[in-house]
PDB file of C-alpha atoms in Angstrom:
ATOM      1  CA  UNK V  10     135.153 117.295  -4.170  1.00 50.00           C
ATOM      2  CA  UNK V  11     137.897 114.657  -4.382  1.00 55.00           C
ATOM      3  CA  UNK V  12     140.629 116.119  -2.481  1.00 89.00           C
ATOM      4  CA  UNK V  13     142.996 113.122  -2.662  1.00 95.00           C
ATOM      5  CA  UNK V  14     143.546 111.347  -6.048  1.00 95.00           C
ATOM      6  CA  UNK V  15     145.274 108.055  -5.914  1.00 96.00           C
ATOM      7  CA  UNK V  16     146.673 106.273  -8.739  1.00 96.00           C
ATOM      8  CA  UNK V  17     146.925 103.687 -10.466  1.00 97.00           C
ATOM      9  CA  UNK V  18     143.828 101.676  -9.621  1.00 95.00           C
ATOM     10  CA  UNK V  19     145.079  98.661  -9.850  1.00 97.00           C
ATOM     11  CA  UNK V  20     148.690  97.226 -10.014  1.00 97.00           C
ATOM     12  CA  UNK V  21     150.475  94.138 -10.853  1.00 98.00           C
ATOM     13  CA  UNK V  22     153.931  93.307  -9.769  1.00 98.00           C
ATOM     14  CA  UNK V  23     156.296  90.343  -9.889  1.00 97.00           C
ATOM     15  CA  UNK V  24     157.719  89.003  -6.482  1.00 97.00           C
ATOM     16  CA  UNK V  25     160.629  90.722  -5.646  1.00 97.00           C
ATOM     17  CA  UNK V  26     159.606  93.730  -7.659  1.00 97.00           C
ATOM     18  CA  UNK V  27     159.172  97.368  -6.520  1.00 97.00           C
ATOM     19  CA  UNK V  28     155.366  98.462  -6.130  1.00 98.00           C
ATOM     20  CA  UNK V  29     154.908 102.073  -6.447  1.00 98.00           C
ATOM     21  CA  UNK V  30     151.454 104.188  -5.760  1.00 98.00           C
ATOM     22  CA  UNK V  31     151.098 107.637  -5.977  1.00 98.00           C
ATOM     23  CA  UNK V  32     148.879 110.154  -4.315  1.00 98.00           C
ATOM     24  CA  UNK V  33     148.228 113.919  -5.231  1.00 97.00           C
ATOM     25  CA  UNK V  34     146.180 116.252  -2.596  1.00 96.00           C
ATOM     26  CA  UNK V  35     144.553 119.875  -3.036  1.00 93.00           C
ATOM     27  CA  UNK V  36     144.308 120.995   0.655  1.00 91.00           C
ATOM     28  CA  UNK V  37     147.547 122.601   1.679  1.00 89.00           C
ATOM     29  CA  UNK V  38     146.201 122.657   5.378  1.00 88.00           C
ATOM     30  CA  UNK V  39     146.571 118.812   5.262  1.00 91.00           C
ATOM     31  CA  UNK V  40     149.695 117.945   7.470  1.00 89.00           C
ATOM     32  CA  UNK V  41     149.359 114.104   8.335  1.00 90.00           C
ATOM     33  CA  UNK V  42     149.357 111.577   5.453  1.00 93.00           C
ATOM     34  CA  UNK V  43     149.211 108.160   6.406  1.00 92.00           C
ATOM     35  CA  UNK V  44     148.848 104.612   4.201  1.00 95.00           C
ATOM     36  CA  UNK V  45     146.446 101.882   4.841  1.00 95.00           C
ATOM     37  CA  UNK V  46     146.637  98.348   3.789  1.00 96.00           C
ATOM     38  CA  UNK V  47     143.112  96.517   3.651  1.00 95.00           C
ATOM     39  CA  UNK V  48     142.807  92.609   3.081  1.00 95.00           C
ATOM     40  CA  UNK V  49     139.201  91.457   1.591  1.00 91.00           C
ATOM     41  CA  UNK V  50     136.940  91.591   4.553  1.00 89.00           C
ATOM     42  CA  UNK V  51     138.969  93.249   6.788  1.00 91.00           C
ATOM     43  CA  UNK V  52     139.476  96.683   8.121  1.00 93.00           C
ATOM     44  CA  UNK V  53     141.918  99.098   7.000  1.00 93.00           C
ATOM     45  CA  UNK V  54     145.251  98.420   8.901  1.00 94.00           C
ATOM     46  CA  UNK V  55     147.690 101.648   9.788  1.00 91.00           C
ATOM     47  CA  UNK V  56     151.075 100.861   7.508  1.00 94.00           C
ATOM     48  CA  UNK V  57     153.263 103.854   7.836  1.00 93.00           C
ATOM     49  CA  UNK V  58     152.656 107.618   7.971  1.00 92.00           C
ATOM     50  CA  UNK V  59     154.399 110.720   7.315  1.00 92.00           C
ATOM     51  CA  UNK V  60     154.233 114.598   8.232  1.00 90.00           C
ATOM     52  CA  UNK V  61     155.157 117.256   5.644  1.00 88.00           C
ATOM     53  CA  UNK V  62     158.303 118.391   7.695  1.00 89.00           C
ATOM     54  CA  UNK V  63     160.290 115.209   6.084  1.00 92.00           C
ATOM     55  CA  UNK V  64     160.605 114.150   2.746  1.00 94.00           C
ATOM     56  CA  UNK V  65     161.066 110.556   3.267  1.00 96.00           C
ATOM     57  CA  UNK V  66     160.126 107.748   5.888  1.00 96.00           C
ATOM     58  CA  UNK V  67     160.996 104.248   5.721  1.00 96.00           C
ATOM     59  CA  UNK V  68     159.982 101.395   7.928  1.00 95.00           C
ATOM     60  CA  UNK V  69     161.330  98.053   6.769  1.00 96.00           C
ATOM     61  CA  UNK V  70     160.279  97.362   3.158  1.00 97.00           C
ATOM     62  CA  UNK V  71     157.963 100.363   3.208  1.00 97.00           C
ATOM     63  CA  UNK V  72     158.967 103.792   2.337  1.00 97.00           C
ATOM     64  CA  UNK V  73     156.919 107.058   1.874  1.00 96.00           C
ATOM     65  CA  UNK V  74     158.128 109.721  -0.346  1.00 96.00           C
ATOM     66  CA  UNK V  75     156.893 113.037   0.144  1.00 95.00           C
ATOM     67  CA  UNK V  76     157.024 116.039  -2.183  1.00 95.00           C
ATOM     68  CA  UNK V  77     155.293 119.254  -0.231  1.00 93.00           C
ATOM     69  CA  UNK V  78     155.932 121.617  -3.459  1.00 93.00           C
ATOM     70  CA  UNK V  79     154.080 119.152  -5.664  1.00 95.00           C
ATOM     71  CA  UNK V  80     151.544 118.307  -3.228  1.00 95.00           C
ATOM     72  CA  UNK V  81     152.227 114.657  -3.879  1.00 96.00           C
ATOM     73  CA  UNK V  82     153.169 111.842  -1.733  1.00 97.00           C
ATOM     74  CA  UNK V  83     154.042 107.930  -2.814  1.00 98.00           C
ATOM     75  CA  UNK V  84     154.530 104.823  -1.327  1.00 98.00           C
ATOM     76  CA  UNK V  85     157.159 102.396  -2.411  1.00 98.00           C
ATOM     77  CA  UNK V  86     157.030  98.774  -1.649  1.00 98.00           C
ATOM     78  CA  UNK V  87     160.477  97.096  -2.007  1.00 97.00           C
ATOM     79  CA  UNK V  88     161.119  93.384  -2.513  1.00 97.00           C
ATOM     80  CA  UNK V  89     157.256  92.811  -3.018  1.00 97.00           C
ATOM     81  CA  UNK V  90     155.848  89.597  -1.583  1.00 97.00           C
ATOM     82  CA  UNK V  91     152.701  87.661  -2.580  1.00 97.00           C
ATOM     83  CA  UNK V  92     151.601  88.228   0.828  1.00 97.00           C
ATOM     84  CA  UNK V  93     151.603  92.182   0.158  1.00 97.00           C
ATOM     85  CA  UNK V  94     148.730  91.749  -2.264  1.00 98.00           C
ATOM     86  CA  UNK V  95     146.057  93.851  -0.788  1.00 97.00           C
ATOM     87  CA  UNK V  96     143.850  97.241  -1.318  1.00 95.00           C
ATOM     88  CA  UNK V  97     146.201 100.318  -0.221  1.00 97.00           C
ATOM     89  CA  UNK V  98     144.977 103.792   0.658  1.00 96.00           C
ATOM     90  CA  UNK V  99     146.455 106.721   0.916  1.00 96.00           C
ATOM     91  CA  UNK V 100     144.956 109.467   3.187  1.00 94.00           C
ATOM     92  CA  UNK V 101     145.388 112.859   4.599  1.00 94.00           C
ATOM     93  CA  UNK V 102     144.143 114.964   7.222  1.00 90.00           C
ATOM     94  CA  UNK V 103     144.478 118.090   9.227  1.00 85.00           C
ATOM     95  CA  UNK V 104     145.714 118.465  13.053  1.00 68.00           C
ATOM     96  CA  UNK V 105     142.736 120.548  13.793  1.00 47.00           C
ATOM     97  CA  UNK V 106     140.122 118.399  11.879  1.00 47.00           C
ATOM     98  CA  UNK V 107     141.216 114.886  12.449  1.00 75.00           C
ATOM     99  CA  UNK V 108     139.053 113.348   9.991  1.00 87.00           C
ATOM    100  CA  UNK V 109     140.806 111.304   7.194  1.00 90.00           C
ATOM    101  CA  UNK V 110     140.051 111.753   3.260  1.00 93.00           C
ATOM    102  CA  UNK V 111     141.314 108.854   1.930  1.00 94.00           C
ATOM    103  CA  UNK V 112     142.130 108.135  -2.023  1.00 95.00           C
ATOM    104  CA  UNK V 113     140.056 105.800  -4.183  1.00 93.00           C
ATOM    105  CA  UNK V 114     142.541 102.901  -3.390  1.00 94.00           C
ATOM    106  CA  UNK V 115     145.050 100.661  -5.394  1.00 96.00           C
ATOM    107  CA  UNK V 116     144.266  96.993  -5.560  1.00 96.00           C
ATOM    108  CA  UNK V 117     148.030  95.365  -5.440  1.00 98.00           C
ATOM    109  CA  UNK V 118     148.547  92.068  -6.880  1.00 98.00           C
ATOM    110  CA  UNK V 119     152.182  90.442  -6.262  1.00 97.00           C
ATOM    111  CA  UNK V 120     152.597  87.351  -8.668  1.00 96.00           C
ATOM    112  CA  UNK V 121     154.956  84.310  -6.977  1.00 93.00           C
TER     113      UNK V 121
ATOM    114  CA  UNK E  24     144.702  95.356  24.473  1.00 53.00           C
ATOM    115  CA  UNK E  25     141.557  94.793  22.395  1.00 71.00           C
ATOM    116  CA  UNK E  26     141.331  96.560  19.032  1.00 91.00           C
ATOM    117  CA  UNK E  27     138.395  98.247  17.880  1.00 95.00           C
ATOM    118  CA  UNK E  28     135.435  96.235  18.273  1.00 96.00           C
ATOM    119  CA  UNK E  29     132.691  96.558  15.827  1.00 97.00           C
ATOM    120  CA  UNK E  30     129.475  94.471  15.938  1.00 97.00           C
ATOM    121  CA  UNK E  31     127.616  92.663  14.382  1.00 97.00           C
ATOM    122  CA  UNK E  32     130.026  91.647  11.319  1.00 96.00           C
ATOM    123  CA  UNK E  33     127.370  91.132   9.089  1.00 97.00           C
ATOM    124  CA  UNK E  34     123.873  92.575   9.343  1.00 98.00           C
ATOM    125  CA  UNK E  35     120.749  92.113   6.933  1.00 98.00           C
ATOM    126  CA  UNK E  36     117.884  94.412   6.947  1.00 98.00           C
ATOM    127  CA  UNK E  37     114.664  94.835   5.113  1.00 98.00           C
ATOM    128  CA  UNK E  38     114.007  98.003   3.167  1.00 98.00           C
ATOM    129  CA  UNK E  39     112.452 100.151   5.608  1.00 98.00           C
ATOM    130  CA  UNK E  40     113.929  98.341   8.951  1.00 98.00           C
ATOM    131  CA  UNK E  41     116.289 100.206  11.348  1.00 98.00           C
ATOM    132  CA  UNK E  42     120.009  99.064  11.434  1.00 98.00           C
ATOM    133  CA  UNK E  43     122.001  99.511  14.568  1.00 98.00           C
ATOM    134  CA  UNK E  44     125.840  99.290  14.295  1.00 98.00           C
ATOM    135  CA  UNK E  45     128.048  99.360  17.336  1.00 98.00           C
ATOM    136  CA  UNK E  46     131.603 100.337  18.026  1.00 98.00           C
ATOM    137  CA  UNK E  47     133.589  99.948  21.170  1.00 97.00           C
ATOM    138  CA  UNK E  48     137.270 101.991  20.805  1.00 94.00           C
ATOM    139  CA  UNK E  49     140.251 100.637  22.001  1.00 92.00           C
ATOM    140  CA  UNK E  50     140.973 101.149  25.525  1.00 89.00           C
ATOM    141  CA  UNK E  51     141.931 104.803  26.419  1.00 84.00           C
ATOM    142  CA  UNK E  52     140.573 106.092  23.165  1.00 88.00           C
ATOM    143  CA  UNK E  53     138.012 109.121  23.521  1.00 87.00           C
ATOM    144  CA  UNK E  54     137.812 109.839  19.665  1.00 90.00           C
ATOM    145  CA  UNK E  55     135.497 107.593  17.437  1.00 94.00           C
ATOM    146  CA  UNK E  56     135.055 108.082  13.701  1.00 95.00           C
ATOM    147  CA  UNK E  57     132.707 106.192  11.359  1.00 97.00           C
ATOM    148  CA  UNK E  58     133.434 105.702   7.621  1.00 97.00           C
ATOM    149  CA  UNK E  59     131.424 104.187   5.081  1.00 97.00           C
ATOM    150  CA  UNK E  60     133.064 102.053   2.322  1.00 94.00           C
ATOM    151  CA  UNK E  61     131.149 101.432  -0.960  1.00 88.00           C
ATOM    152  CA  UNK E  62     131.809  97.937  -2.989  1.00 81.00           C
ATOM    153  CA  UNK E  63     135.294  98.919  -4.647  1.00 75.00           C
ATOM    154  CA  UNK E  64     135.394 102.357  -3.588  1.00 79.00           C
ATOM    155  CA  UNK E  65     137.613 104.051  -0.784  1.00 84.00           C
ATOM    156  CA  UNK E  66     136.497 105.206   2.598  1.00 93.00           C
ATOM    157  CA  UNK E  67     133.919 108.044   3.055  1.00 95.00           C
ATOM    158  CA  UNK E  68     134.009 110.272   6.212  1.00 95.00           C
ATOM    159  CA  UNK E  69     130.622 110.468   8.007  1.00 97.00           C
ATOM    160  CA  UNK E  70     130.973 111.526  11.513  1.00 96.00           C
ATOM    161  CA  UNK E  71     133.430 112.342  14.316  1.00 94.00           C
ATOM    162  CA  UNK E  72     132.592 112.138  18.026  1.00 94.00           C
ATOM    163  CA  UNK E  73     134.070 112.457  21.430  1.00 92.00           C
ATOM    164  CA  UNK E  74     132.538 111.281  24.614  1.00 89.00           C
ATOM    165  CA  UNK E  75     128.717 112.809  24.387  1.00 89.00           C
ATOM    166  CA  UNK E  76     129.397 115.285  21.953  1.00 94.00           C
ATOM    167  CA  UNK E  77     129.306 115.198  17.888  1.00 95.00           C
ATOM    168  CA  UNK E  78     132.615 116.954  16.618  1.00 91.00           C
ATOM    169  CA  UNK E  79     131.859 116.752  12.980  1.00 92.00           C
ATOM    170  CA  UNK E  80     129.047 115.415  10.945  1.00 94.00           C
ATOM    171  CA  UNK E  81     129.631 117.005   7.764  1.00 93.00           C
ATOM    172  CA  UNK E  82     129.852 113.500   6.166  1.00 94.00           C
ATOM    173  CA  UNK E  83     126.621 112.399   7.350  1.00 95.00           C
ATOM    174  CA  UNK E  84     123.497 112.024   5.187  1.00 94.00           C
ATOM    175  CA  UNK E  85     120.985 114.759   6.794  1.00 91.00           C
ATOM    176  CA  UNK E  86     118.149 112.297   6.892  1.00 95.00           C
ATOM    177  CA  UNK E  87     117.757 108.844   8.309  1.00 97.00           C
ATOM    178  CA  UNK E  88     121.361 108.720   9.839  1.00 98.00           C
ATOM    179  CA  UNK E  89     122.104 109.497  13.398  1.00 97.00           C
ATOM    180  CA  UNK E  90     125.410 108.706  15.665  1.00 98.00           C
ATOM    181  CA  UNK E  91     125.914 109.050  19.285  1.00 96.00           C
ATOM    182  CA  UNK E  92     128.871 108.201  21.687  1.00 95.00           C
ATOM    183  CA  UNK E  93     127.478 108.215  25.191  1.00 93.00           C
ATOM    184  CA  UNK E  94     129.370 108.365  28.220  1.00 90.00           C
ATOM    185  CA  UNK E  95     129.065 104.789  29.015  1.00 90.00           C
ATOM    186  CA  UNK E  96     128.838 102.147  26.480  1.00 92.00           C
ATOM    187  CA  UNK E  97     129.630 101.857  22.645  1.00 95.00           C
ATOM    188  CA  UNK E  98     129.260 104.337  19.906  1.00 97.00           C
ATOM    189  CA  UNK E  99     126.272 103.724  17.958  1.00 98.00           C
ATOM    190  CA  UNK E 100     125.479 104.490  14.167  1.00 98.00           C
ATOM    191  CA  UNK E 101     121.761 104.559  13.430  1.00 98.00           C
ATOM    192  CA  UNK E 102     120.249 104.234  10.108  1.00 98.00           C
ATOM    193  CA  UNK E 103     116.609 104.554   9.890  1.00 98.00           C
ATOM    194  CA  UNK E 104     114.435 103.208   7.297  1.00 98.00           C
ATOM    195  CA  UNK E 105     116.861 101.603   5.470  1.00 98.00           C
ATOM    196  CA  UNK E 106     117.348 101.425   1.703  1.00 97.00           C
ATOM    197  CA  UNK E 107     118.969  99.219  -0.923  1.00 95.00           C
ATOM    198  CA  UNK E 108     121.675 102.107  -1.242  1.00 94.00           C
ATOM    199  CA  UNK E 109     122.748 101.935   2.270  1.00 96.00           C
ATOM    200  CA  UNK E 110     124.186  98.624   1.588  1.00 96.00           C
ATOM    201  CA  UNK E 111     128.005  99.222   2.144  1.00 96.00           C
ATOM    202  CA  UNK E 112     130.679  98.193   4.500  1.00 96.00           C
ATOM    203  CA  UNK E 113     130.789 100.513   7.770  1.00 98.00           C
ATOM    204  CA  UNK E 114     133.872 101.153   9.737  1.00 97.00           C
ATOM    205  CA  UNK E 115     134.441 102.818  12.877  1.00 96.00           C
ATOM    206  CA  UNK E 116     137.810 103.903  13.867  1.00 94.00           C
ATOM    207  CA  UNK E 117     139.075 105.303  17.240  1.00 92.00           C
ATOM    208  CA  UNK E 118     142.109 107.539  18.650  1.00 87.00           C
ATOM    209  CA  UNK E 119     143.862 108.695  21.651  1.00 81.00           C
ATOM    210  CA  UNK E 120     144.747 111.683  19.278  1.00 70.00           C
ATOM    211  CA  UNK E 121     143.424 113.512  16.468  1.00 61.00           C
ATOM    212  CA  UNK E 122     145.132 111.696  13.592  1.00 61.00           C
ATOM    213  CA  UNK E 123     146.404 107.998  14.726  1.00 80.00           C
ATOM    214  CA  UNK E 124     143.280 106.286  13.882  1.00 85.00           C
ATOM    215  CA  UNK E 125     142.829 102.318  14.343  1.00 89.00           C
ATOM    216  CA  UNK E 126     140.307 100.697  12.265  1.00 93.00           C
ATOM    217  CA  UNK E 127     137.790  97.933  13.557  1.00 96.00           C
ATOM    218  CA  UNK E 128     136.799  94.985  11.255  1.00 95.00           C
ATOM    219  CA  UNK E 129     133.700  96.647   9.966  1.00 96.00           C
ATOM    220  CA  UNK E 130     129.978  96.024   9.818  1.00 98.00           C
ATOM    221  CA  UNK E 131     128.692  94.627   6.372  1.00 97.00           C
ATOM    222  CA  UNK E 132     125.182  95.841   5.944  1.00 97.00           C
ATOM    223  CA  UNK E 133     123.039  94.496   3.407  1.00 97.00           C
ATOM    224  CA  UNK E 134     119.684  95.740   2.677  1.00 97.00           C
ATOM    225  CA  UNK E 135     117.193  93.450   0.845  1.00 97.00           C
TER     226      UNK E 135
END
């Protein structure tokens, strides 16, 4: 059962533009929502994470928006740079369970 | 502070052989998770371990796969009698808490 759906599958953005990746979840018991960045041949690296008691979290150029009633959350990358080109995964987990359920990933390409 | 260390980085096995993947968690981390990533897919949870205990193995195939995290030494993911479908990247993650997971660089298993 796919519990975290991610879109789009791929995204091309011009340098300086805004990249937006969306995720939707089904399990209302999820209460931790991280985003991971993965470069080819590397492991996923934690980028930013949010808990459902806040609707937005910002760290530098990266912002998570969270809509609890819609069971959706999104990653916004402001002023996108070619170095941001990577695969991005959203994920979700429960405090008690700890296992992460990942979305299918979005391959982001930022053109110079 | 070294990150999560996985070895080997690349492993080639013939069909029917055994594959042993090792993971040393970050210092102070007592929770270890194993995930599998098929080409161009997201990460799928396999197993969650604490020292000397398997906490959740619901993502682990029932046959040929096993995992351990002994009191001393790294966590081991063992795949017996490998088949071509086992070819994938296997990632280990560790955390001091149940949610903040940090990933290793992965072991890329190729079955020929």
